[in-house]
Coordinates of C-alpha atoms in Angstrom, one line a residue:
Chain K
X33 CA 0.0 0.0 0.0
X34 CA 1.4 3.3 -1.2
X35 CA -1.2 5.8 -0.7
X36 CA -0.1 7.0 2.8
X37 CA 2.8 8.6 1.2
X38 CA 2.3 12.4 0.0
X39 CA 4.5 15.1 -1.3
X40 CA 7.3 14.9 -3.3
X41 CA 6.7 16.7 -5.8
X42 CA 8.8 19.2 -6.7
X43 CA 11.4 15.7 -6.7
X44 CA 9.4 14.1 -9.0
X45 CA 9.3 17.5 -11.6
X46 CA 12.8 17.6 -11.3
X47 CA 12.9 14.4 -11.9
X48 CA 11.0 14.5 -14.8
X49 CA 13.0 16.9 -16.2
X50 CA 16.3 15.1 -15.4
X51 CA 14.8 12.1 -17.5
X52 CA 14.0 14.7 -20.5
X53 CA 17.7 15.9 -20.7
X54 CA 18.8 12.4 -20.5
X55 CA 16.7 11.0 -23.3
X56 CA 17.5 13.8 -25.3
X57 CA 21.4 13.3 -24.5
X58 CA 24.8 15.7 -25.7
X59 CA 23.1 18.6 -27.4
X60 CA 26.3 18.6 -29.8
X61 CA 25.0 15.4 -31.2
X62 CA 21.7 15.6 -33.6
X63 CA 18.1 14.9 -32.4
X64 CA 17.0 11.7 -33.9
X65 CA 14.3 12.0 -36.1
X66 CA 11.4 9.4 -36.3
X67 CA 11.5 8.9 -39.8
X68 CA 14.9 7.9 -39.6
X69 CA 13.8 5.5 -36.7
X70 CA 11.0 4.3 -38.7
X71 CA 13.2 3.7 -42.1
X72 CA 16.3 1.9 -39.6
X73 CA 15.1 1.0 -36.6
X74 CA 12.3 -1.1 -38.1
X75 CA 12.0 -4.0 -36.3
X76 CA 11.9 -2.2 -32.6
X77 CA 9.2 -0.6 -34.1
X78 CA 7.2 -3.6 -35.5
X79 CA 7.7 -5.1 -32.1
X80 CA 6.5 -2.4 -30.2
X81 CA 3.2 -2.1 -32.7
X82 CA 3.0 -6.2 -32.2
X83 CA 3.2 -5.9 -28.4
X84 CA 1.4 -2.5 -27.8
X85 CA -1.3 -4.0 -30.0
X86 CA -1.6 -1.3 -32.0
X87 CA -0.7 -0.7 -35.9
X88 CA 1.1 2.4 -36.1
X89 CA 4.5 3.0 -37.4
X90 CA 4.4 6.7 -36.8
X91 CA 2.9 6.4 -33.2
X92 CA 5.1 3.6 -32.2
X93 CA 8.5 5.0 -33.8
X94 CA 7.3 8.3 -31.2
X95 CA 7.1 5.7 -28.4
X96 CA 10.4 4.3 -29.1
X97 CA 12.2 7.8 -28.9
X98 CA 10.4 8.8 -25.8
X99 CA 11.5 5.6 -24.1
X100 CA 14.8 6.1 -25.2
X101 CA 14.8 2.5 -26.9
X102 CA 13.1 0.9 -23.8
X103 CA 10.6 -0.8 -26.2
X104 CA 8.5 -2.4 -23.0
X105 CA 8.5 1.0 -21.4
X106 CA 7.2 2.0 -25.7
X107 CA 4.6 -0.8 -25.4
X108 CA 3.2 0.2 -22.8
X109 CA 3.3 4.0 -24.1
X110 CA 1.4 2.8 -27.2
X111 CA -1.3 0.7 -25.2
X112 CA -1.9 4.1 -23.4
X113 CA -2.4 5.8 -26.4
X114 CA -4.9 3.4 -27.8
X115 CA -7.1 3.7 -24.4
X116 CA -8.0 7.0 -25.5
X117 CA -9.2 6.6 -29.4
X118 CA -12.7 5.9 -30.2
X119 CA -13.4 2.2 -32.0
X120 CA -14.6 2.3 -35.4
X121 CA -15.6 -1.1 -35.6
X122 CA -13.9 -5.0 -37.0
X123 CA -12.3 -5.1 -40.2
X124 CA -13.0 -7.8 -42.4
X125 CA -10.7 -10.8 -41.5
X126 CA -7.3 -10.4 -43.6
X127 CA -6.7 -12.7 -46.3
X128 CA -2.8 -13.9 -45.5
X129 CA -3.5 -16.3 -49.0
X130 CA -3.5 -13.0 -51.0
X131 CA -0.3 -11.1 -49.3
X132 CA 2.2 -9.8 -51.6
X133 CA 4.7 -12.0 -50.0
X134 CA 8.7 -9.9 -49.6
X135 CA 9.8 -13.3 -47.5
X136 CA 8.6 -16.6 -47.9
X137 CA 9.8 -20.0 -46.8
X138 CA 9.5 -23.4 -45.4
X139 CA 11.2 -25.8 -43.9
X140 CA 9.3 -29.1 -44.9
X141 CA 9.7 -28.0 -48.6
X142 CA 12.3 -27.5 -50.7
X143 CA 9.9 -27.0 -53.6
X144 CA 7.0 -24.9 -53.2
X145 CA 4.4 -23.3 -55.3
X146 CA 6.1 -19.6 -56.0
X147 CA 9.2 -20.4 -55.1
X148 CA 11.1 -20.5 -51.8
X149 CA 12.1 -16.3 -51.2
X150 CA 14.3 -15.2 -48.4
X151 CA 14.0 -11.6 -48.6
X152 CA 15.0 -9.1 -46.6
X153 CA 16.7 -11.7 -43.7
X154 CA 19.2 -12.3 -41.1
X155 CA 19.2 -15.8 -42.0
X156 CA 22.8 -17.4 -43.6
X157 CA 24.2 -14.0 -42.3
X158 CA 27.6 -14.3 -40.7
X159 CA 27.1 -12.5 -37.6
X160 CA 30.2 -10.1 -37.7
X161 CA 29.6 -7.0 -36.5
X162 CA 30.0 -4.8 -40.4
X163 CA 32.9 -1.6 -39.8
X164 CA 31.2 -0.5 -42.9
X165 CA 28.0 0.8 -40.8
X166 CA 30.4 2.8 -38.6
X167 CA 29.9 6.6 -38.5
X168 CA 32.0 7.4 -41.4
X169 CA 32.0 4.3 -42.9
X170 CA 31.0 3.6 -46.7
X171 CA 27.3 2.4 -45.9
X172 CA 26.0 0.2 -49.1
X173 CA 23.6 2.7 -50.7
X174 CA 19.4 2.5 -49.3
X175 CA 16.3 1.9 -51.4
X176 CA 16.0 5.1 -53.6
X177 CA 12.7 6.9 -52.9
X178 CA 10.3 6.1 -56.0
X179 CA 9.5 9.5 -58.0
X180 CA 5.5 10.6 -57.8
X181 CA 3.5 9.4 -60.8
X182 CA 2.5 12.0 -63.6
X183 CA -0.1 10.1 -65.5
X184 CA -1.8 6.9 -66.2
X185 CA 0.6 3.8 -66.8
X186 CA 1.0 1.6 -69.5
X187 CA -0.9 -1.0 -67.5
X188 CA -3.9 0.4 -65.7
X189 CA -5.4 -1.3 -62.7
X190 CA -2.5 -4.1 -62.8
X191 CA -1.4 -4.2 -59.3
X192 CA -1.7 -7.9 -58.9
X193 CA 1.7 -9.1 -58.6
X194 CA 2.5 -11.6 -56.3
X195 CA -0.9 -12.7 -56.2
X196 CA -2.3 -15.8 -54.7
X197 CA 0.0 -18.5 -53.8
X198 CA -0.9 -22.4 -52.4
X199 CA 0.0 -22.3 -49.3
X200 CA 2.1 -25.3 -47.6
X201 CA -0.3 -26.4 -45.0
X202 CA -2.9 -26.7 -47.7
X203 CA -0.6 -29.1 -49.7
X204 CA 0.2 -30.8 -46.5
X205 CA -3.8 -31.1 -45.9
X206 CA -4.6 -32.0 -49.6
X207 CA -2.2 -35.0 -49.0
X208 CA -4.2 -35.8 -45.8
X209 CA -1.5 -36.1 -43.5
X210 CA -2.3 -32.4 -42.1
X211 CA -5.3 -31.7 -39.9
X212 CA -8.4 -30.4 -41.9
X213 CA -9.4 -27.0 -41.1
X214 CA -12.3 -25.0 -42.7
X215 CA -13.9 -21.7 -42.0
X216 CA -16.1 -21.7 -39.0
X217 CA -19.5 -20.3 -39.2
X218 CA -19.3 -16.6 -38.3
X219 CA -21.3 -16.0 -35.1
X220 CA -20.9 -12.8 -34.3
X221 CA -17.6 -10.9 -33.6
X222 CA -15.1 -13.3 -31.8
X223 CA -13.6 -12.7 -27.9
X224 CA -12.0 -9.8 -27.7
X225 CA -9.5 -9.1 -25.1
X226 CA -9.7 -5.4 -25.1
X227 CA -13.4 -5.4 -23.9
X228 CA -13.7 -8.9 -22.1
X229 CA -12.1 -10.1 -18.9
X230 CA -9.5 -13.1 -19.7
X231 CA -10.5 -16.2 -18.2
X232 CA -9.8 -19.8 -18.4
X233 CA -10.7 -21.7 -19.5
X234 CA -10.3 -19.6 -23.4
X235 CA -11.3 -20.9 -26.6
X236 CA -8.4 -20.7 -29.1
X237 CA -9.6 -17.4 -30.6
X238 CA -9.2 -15.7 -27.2
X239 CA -5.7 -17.5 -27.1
X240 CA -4.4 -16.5 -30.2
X241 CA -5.6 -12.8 -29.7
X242 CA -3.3 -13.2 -26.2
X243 CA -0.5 -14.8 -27.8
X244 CA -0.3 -11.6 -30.5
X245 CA -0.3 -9.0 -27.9
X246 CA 2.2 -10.9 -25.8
X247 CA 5.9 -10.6 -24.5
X248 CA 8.3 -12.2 -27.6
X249 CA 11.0 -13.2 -24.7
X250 CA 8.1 -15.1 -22.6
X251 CA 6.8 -17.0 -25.9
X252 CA 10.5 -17.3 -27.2
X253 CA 11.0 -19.0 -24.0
X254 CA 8.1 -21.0 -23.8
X255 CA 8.5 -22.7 -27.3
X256 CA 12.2 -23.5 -26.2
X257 CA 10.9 -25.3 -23.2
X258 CA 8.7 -27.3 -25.0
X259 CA 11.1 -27.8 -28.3
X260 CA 13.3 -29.5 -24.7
X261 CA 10.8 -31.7 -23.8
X262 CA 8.8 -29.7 -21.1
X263 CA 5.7 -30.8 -23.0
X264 CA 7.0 -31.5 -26.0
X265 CA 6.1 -29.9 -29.4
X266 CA 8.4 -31.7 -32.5
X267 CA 7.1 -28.5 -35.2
X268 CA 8.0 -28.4 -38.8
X269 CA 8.0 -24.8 -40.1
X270 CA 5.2 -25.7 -43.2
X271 CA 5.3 -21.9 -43.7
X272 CA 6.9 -18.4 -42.3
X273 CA 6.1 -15.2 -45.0
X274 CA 6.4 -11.7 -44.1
X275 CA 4.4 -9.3 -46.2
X276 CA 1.7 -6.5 -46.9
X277 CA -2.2 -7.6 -46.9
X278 CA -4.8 -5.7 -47.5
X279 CA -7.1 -4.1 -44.8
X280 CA -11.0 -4.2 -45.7
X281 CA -13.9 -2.8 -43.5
X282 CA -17.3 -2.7 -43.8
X283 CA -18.2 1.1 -42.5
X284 CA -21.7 1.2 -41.6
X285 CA -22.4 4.4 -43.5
X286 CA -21.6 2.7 -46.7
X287 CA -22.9 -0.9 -46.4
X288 CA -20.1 -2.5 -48.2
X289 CA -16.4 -3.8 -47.7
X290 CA -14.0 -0.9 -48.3
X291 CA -9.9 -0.8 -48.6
X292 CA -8.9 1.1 -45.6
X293 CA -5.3 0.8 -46.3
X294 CA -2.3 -1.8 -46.5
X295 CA -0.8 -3.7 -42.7
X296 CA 2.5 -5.8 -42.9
X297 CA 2.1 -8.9 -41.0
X298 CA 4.2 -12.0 -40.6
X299 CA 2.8 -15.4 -40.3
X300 CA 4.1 -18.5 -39.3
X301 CA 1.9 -22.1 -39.9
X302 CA 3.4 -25.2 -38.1
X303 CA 3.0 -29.0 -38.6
X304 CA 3.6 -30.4 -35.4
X305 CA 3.7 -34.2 -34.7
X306 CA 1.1 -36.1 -33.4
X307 CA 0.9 -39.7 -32.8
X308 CA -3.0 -40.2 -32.0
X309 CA -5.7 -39.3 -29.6
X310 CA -8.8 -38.0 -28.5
X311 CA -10.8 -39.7 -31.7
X312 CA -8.0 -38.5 -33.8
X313 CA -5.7 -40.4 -35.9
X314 CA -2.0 -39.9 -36.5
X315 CA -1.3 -36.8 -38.2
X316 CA 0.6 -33.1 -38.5
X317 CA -1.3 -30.8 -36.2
X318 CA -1.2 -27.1 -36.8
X319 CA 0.0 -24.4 -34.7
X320 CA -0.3 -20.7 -36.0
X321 CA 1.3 -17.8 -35.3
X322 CA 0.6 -14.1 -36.9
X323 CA 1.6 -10.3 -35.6
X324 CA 1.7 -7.1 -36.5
X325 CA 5.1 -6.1 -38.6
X326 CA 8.2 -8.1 -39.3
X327 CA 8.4 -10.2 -36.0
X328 CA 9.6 -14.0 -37.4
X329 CA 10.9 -14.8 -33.8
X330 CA 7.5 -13.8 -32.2
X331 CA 5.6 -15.9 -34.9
X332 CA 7.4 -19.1 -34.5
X333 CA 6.9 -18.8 -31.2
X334 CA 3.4 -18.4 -31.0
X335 CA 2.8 -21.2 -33.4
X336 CA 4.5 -23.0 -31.2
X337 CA 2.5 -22.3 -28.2
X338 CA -0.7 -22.4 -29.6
X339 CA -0.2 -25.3 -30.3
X340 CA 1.3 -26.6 -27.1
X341 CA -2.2 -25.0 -25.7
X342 CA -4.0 -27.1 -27.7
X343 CA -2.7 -30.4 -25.8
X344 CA -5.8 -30.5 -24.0
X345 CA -8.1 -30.4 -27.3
X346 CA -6.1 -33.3 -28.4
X347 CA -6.2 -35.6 -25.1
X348 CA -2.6 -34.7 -24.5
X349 CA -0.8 -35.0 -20.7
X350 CA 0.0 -31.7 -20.1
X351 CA 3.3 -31.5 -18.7
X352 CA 5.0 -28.3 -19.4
X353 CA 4.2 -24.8 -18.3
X354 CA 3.5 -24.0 -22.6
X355 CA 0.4 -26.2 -22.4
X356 CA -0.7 -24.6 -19.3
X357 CA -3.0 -22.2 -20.5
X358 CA -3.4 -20.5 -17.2
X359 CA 0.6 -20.2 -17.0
X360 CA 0.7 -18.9 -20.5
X361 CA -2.5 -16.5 -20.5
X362 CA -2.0 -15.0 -17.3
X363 CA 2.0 -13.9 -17.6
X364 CA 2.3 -13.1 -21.1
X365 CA 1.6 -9.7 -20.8
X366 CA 4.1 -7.4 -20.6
X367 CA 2.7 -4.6 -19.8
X368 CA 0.9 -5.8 -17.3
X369 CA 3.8 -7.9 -15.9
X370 CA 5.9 -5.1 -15.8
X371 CA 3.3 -3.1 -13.8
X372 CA 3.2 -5.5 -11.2
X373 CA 6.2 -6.2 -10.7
X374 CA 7.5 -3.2 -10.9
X375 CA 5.3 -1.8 -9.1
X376 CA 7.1 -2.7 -5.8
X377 CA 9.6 0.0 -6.3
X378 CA 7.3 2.6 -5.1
X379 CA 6.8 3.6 -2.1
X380 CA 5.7 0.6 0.5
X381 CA 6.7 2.0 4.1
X382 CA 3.4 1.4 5.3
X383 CA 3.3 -1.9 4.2
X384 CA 6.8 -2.7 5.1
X385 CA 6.3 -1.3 8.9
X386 CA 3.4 -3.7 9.9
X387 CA 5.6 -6.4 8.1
X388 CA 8.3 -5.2 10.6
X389 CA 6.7 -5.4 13.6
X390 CA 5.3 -8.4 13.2
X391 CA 8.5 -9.5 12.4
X392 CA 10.4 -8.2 15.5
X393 CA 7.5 -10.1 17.6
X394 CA 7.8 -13.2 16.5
X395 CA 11.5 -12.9 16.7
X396 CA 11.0 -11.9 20.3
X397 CA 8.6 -14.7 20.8
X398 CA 11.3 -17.3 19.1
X399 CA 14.4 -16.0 21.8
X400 CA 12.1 -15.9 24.9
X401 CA 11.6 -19.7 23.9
X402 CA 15.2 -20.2 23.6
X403 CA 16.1 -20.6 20.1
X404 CA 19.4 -19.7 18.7
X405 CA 20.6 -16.2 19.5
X406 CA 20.6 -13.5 17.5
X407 CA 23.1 -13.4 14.6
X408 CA 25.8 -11.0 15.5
X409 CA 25.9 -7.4 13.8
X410 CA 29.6 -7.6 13.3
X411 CA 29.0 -10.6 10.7
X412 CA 26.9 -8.4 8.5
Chain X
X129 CA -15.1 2.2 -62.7
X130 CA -16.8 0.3 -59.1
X131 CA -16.9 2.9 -56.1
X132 CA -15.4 0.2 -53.9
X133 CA -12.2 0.2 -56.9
X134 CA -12.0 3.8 -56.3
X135 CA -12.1 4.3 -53.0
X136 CA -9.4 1.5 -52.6
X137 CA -7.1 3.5 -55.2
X138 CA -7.3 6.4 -52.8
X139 CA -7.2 4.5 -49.5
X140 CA -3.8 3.0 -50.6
X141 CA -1.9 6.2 -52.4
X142 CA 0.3 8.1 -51.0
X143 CA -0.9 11.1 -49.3
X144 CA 1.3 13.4 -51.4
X145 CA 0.5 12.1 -54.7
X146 CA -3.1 12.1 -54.1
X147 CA -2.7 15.9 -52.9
X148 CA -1.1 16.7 -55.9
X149 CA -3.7 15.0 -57.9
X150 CA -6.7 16.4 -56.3
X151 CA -4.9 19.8 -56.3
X152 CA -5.0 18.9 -60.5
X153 CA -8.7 19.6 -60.5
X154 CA -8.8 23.0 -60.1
X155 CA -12.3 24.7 -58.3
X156 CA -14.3 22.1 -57.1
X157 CA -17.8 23.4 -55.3
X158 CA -17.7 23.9 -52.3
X159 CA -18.5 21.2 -49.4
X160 CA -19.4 21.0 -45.7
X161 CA -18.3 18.8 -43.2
X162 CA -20.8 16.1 -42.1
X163 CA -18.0 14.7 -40.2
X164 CA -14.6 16.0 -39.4
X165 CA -11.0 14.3 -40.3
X166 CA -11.7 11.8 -36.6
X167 CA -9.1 9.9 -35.7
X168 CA -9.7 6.1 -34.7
X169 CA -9.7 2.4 -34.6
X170 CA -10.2 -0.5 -36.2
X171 CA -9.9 -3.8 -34.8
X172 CA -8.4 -6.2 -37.2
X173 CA -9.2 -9.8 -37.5
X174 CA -7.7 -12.5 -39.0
X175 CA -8.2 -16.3 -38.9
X176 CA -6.5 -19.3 -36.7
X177 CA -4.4 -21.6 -39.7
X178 CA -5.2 -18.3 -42.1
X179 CA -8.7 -20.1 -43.0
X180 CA -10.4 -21.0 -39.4
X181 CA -12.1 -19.2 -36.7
X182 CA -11.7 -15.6 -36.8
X183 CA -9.7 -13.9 -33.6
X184 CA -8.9 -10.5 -33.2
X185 CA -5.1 -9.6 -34.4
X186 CA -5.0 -6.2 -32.4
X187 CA -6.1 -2.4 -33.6
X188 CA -5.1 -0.5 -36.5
X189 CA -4.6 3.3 -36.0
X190 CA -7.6 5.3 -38.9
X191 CA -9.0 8.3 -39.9
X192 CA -11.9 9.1 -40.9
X193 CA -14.1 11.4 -42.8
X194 CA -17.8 12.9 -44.1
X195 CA -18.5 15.5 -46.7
X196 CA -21.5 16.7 -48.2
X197 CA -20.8 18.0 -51.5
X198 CA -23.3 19.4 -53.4
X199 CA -25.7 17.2 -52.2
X200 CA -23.6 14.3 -52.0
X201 CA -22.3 12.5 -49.3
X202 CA -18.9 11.4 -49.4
X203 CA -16.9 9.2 -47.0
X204 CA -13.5 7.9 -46.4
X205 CA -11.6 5.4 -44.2
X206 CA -7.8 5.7 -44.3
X207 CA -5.3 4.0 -42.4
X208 CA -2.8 6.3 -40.0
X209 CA -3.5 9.4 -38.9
X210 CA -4.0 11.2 -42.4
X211 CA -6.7 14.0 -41.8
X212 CA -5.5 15.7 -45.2
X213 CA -5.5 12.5 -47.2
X214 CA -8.7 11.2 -45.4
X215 CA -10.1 14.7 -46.9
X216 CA -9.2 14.3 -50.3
X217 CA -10.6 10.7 -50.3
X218 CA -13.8 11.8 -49.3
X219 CA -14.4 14.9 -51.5
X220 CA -12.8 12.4 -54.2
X221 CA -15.7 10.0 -53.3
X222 CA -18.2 12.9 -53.4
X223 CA -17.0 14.0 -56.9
X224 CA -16.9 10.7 -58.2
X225 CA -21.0 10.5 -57.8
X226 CA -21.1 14.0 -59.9
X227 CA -21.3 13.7 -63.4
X228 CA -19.4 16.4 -64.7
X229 CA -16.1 15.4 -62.4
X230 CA -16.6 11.5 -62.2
X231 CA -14.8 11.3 -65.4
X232 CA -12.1 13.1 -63.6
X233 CA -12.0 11.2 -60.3
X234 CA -11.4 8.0 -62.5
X235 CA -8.6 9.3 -64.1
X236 CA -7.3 9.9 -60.6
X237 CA -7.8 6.3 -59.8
X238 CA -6.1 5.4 -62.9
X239 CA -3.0 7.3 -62.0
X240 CA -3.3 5.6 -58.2
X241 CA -3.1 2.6 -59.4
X242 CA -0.2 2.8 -62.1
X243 CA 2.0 4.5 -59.2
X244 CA 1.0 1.3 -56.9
X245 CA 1.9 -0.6 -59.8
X246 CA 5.4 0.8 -60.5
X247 CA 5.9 1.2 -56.9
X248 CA 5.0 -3.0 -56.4
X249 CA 7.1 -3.9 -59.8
X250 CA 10.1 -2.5 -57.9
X251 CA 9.5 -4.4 -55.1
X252 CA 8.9 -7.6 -56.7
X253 CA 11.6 -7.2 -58.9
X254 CA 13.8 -7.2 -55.7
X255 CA 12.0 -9.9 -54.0
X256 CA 12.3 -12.1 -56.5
X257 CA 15.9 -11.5 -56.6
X258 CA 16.2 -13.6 -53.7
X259 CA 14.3 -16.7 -54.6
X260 CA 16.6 -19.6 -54.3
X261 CA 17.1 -23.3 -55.0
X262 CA 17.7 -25.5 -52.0
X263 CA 19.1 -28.9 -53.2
X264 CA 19.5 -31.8 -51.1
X265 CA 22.8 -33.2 -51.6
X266 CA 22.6 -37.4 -53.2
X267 CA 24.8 -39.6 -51.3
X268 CA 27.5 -41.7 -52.7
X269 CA 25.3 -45.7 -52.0
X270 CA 22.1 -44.1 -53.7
X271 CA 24.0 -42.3 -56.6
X272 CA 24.4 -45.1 -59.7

């Protein structure tokens, strides 16, 4: 309890202040712009949008320079943020079939439909830090910016490159060795997390909308656990792409589907071993994992996960904290297990001094009984 | 040319070019608001395995926007917070249900799209660059 303590202020404006000058560091060095860490600090900025829940680059490249990098303190900045907008409404669900895909690969395949296409990657890279990007240093030359358009093209309306590819997991399920999934009948718009309490047990809508929003160190973790045997998960990567889909939503003063606007997403669909059970014969099971950006670390591992959490849809002993969903729900969150426990470095004196005095009696209590003395204050 | 075709070649520009291209029109009548540039949210969904149930992804920072332009209403949704692009969409979408200026507002589109479409050829162009050939190597006992 911490709300016996008052005053402080003028501390905590200096404070403030303190943390300002810090962020902004040596004047004698430029201000960092946010385009700049939008264009080349990308992927802190997709993670913060992934984790803060919210998708937008400008807004989450502002949290990342006001947290000075901290991109949990940035998270949590950006959930803030999105308390205090009004909801349109649901978009239309995002077809990942139809993403102009700039990464694309699998690891059950060496021959896919479209081709197998690293993209931009750290994969096969040798891990040396490059002198090259040192201030000073010959930097390999950026994308070039692409001039405006002055009139109609030769090829009007033709936009549809990349276009619709088969994905893995349905080749995998035309084969029947992959489990067979269809669209469920819409009823209504599905759990939402941002408007319902989270309880368990949660159907795997509710799951995956927890897994999205949650820490990528926690679920990184997790699927490592399992991958070692704390309730083991043997997944085959059917399919990781990283690209652009489009965003459609029916506005209510139109009546129709509209394009709102393009989100990049990454997705990653598992097949994950499964010997038999619960009516089910041997098969691949799926596990699926999707965020907000480029976050390839974050979507294997909630693939992973979900489909740990699915062990006990599939009559599997559940034997690892990954297919606990009460473990995984409940301390995912990084924003909210930040809060708590940081929360502890406030102010408890009132707390602390009943704590204290019950400590001292007791401690009284155990001498007067003639337990061992008292250690020595020299020895501390 | 569908409203739903336009409105998507305005929703995905870029808000400078479509700026420029609305500012190609020259007078257009005048409008009223029937509902500011409102910043906003929009819950995306997508489905479990890409094709099952649907689940909520997380929100999407939009803007929106109402005009009534002589007698016609015209709305936008644009992803970001774009209250001049959001604008321009809408009196675009107002114009487009005019007679005189829908001829115009598809030309607009046109252009859109062929600047999409140059802007996506690059990028594909690149992409595809890095499309590769795994090969599994044949060992020596099952090579003859």
């Amino acid at each position: 309890m911490y709300v016996a303590v008052k005053g402080g202020q003028k501390a905590i404006t200096e404070a403030h202040k303190l943390l300002e000058e810090t962020r902004r560091g040596d004047l004698s060095v430029p201000e960092i712009s946010l385009a700049q860490i939008q264009n080349q600090m990308g992927l802190a900025v997709d993670r913060v949008q992934a984790e803060g829940s919210l998708y937008a680059p400008k807004l989450a490249a502002l949290a990342t320079k006001q947290a000075k990098g901290d991109l949990v303190e940035a998270i949590f900045l950006l959930r803030a943020a999105r308390a205090s907008l009004k909801r349109f409404g649901y978009s239309e669900p995002i077809e990942t079939a139809s993403m102009r895909a700039r990464r694309r690969v699998s690891g059950t395949f060496k021959d896919i439909p479209g081709g197998q296409i690293l993209g931009p990657t750290f994969d096969y890279t040798h891990r040396l830090l490059k002198r090259s990007l040192m201030d000073g240093g010959q930097a390999p030359p950026g994308g070039a910016p692409i001039p405006i358009a002055k009139g109609p093209g030769a090829q009007p309306g033709a936009d549809g490159l990349g276009g619709e590819l088969l994905g893995v997991a349905t080749i995998l399920e035309r084969e029947g060795i992959l489990e067979t999934v269809g669209t469920a009948p819409e009823d209504g718009e599905p759990f939402d997390l941002t408007r319902q309490p989270l309880e368990v047990p949660l159907a795997r809508p509710g799951r995956l909308q927890a897994l999205a929003r949650a820490d990528e160190g926690f679920l990184l973790a997790l699927a490592y656990s399992s991958q070692r045997g704390f309730g083991s998960v043997h997944p085959f990567v059917a399919e990781l792409k990283l690209g652009p889909v489009e965003l459609g939503f029916r506005a209510p003063e139109l009546g129709m589907p509209i394009t709102v606007g393009e989100i990049e997403v990454t997705e990653c669909q598992t097949a994950n071993q499964f010997k038999g059970g619960a009516g089910k014969p041997p098969m691949f099971t799926r596990g699926y994992g999707l965020t907000f950006g480029h976050n390839e670390r974050k979507a294997l591992s909630m693939a992973i996960v979900d489909r740990a959490l699915r062990a006990g849809e599939l009559g599997e002993a559940i034997k690892g904290p990954a297919q606990n969903p009460e473990f995984v729900l409940y301390h995912g969150d990084n924003v909210e297990a930040s809060g708590f426990v940081s929360h502890i470095k406030l102010p408890h004196y009132v707390d602390f001094q009943a704590e204290l005095s019950m400590l001292r009696a007791m401690r009284k209590k155990f001498n007067g009984s003639g337990g061992p003395p008292e250690p020595d204050d020299k020895d501390e | 040319m569908e409203r739903q075709r336009i409105m998507r070649a305005l929703a995905l520009s870029r808000e400078n070019t479509l700026i420029e291209l609305m500012g190609s029109l020259g007078d257009i009548p005048p409008f009223e608001y029937l509902r500011r540039p409102q910043k906003g949210l929009i819950m995306v969904k997508a489905r479990a395995d890409a094709k099952n149930q649907a689940f909520n992804l997380g929100e999407a920072l939009a803007t929106r926007c109402s005009v009534n332009l002589n007698g016609k209403a015209g709305h936008a949704y644009v992803l970001g917070d774009e209250p001049e692009k959001c604008l321009a969409a809408a009196l675009a979408d107002a114009l487009a249900q005019d007679e005189r200026f829908r001829p115009e507002i598809e030309r607009i589109a046109l252009c859109l799209e062929a600047d999409m479409a140059r802007a996506r050829a690059l990028e594909v162009q690149k992409t595809q660059k890095t499309k590769v050939d795994f090969f599994t190597l044949v060992r020596g006992e099952d090579a003859d």
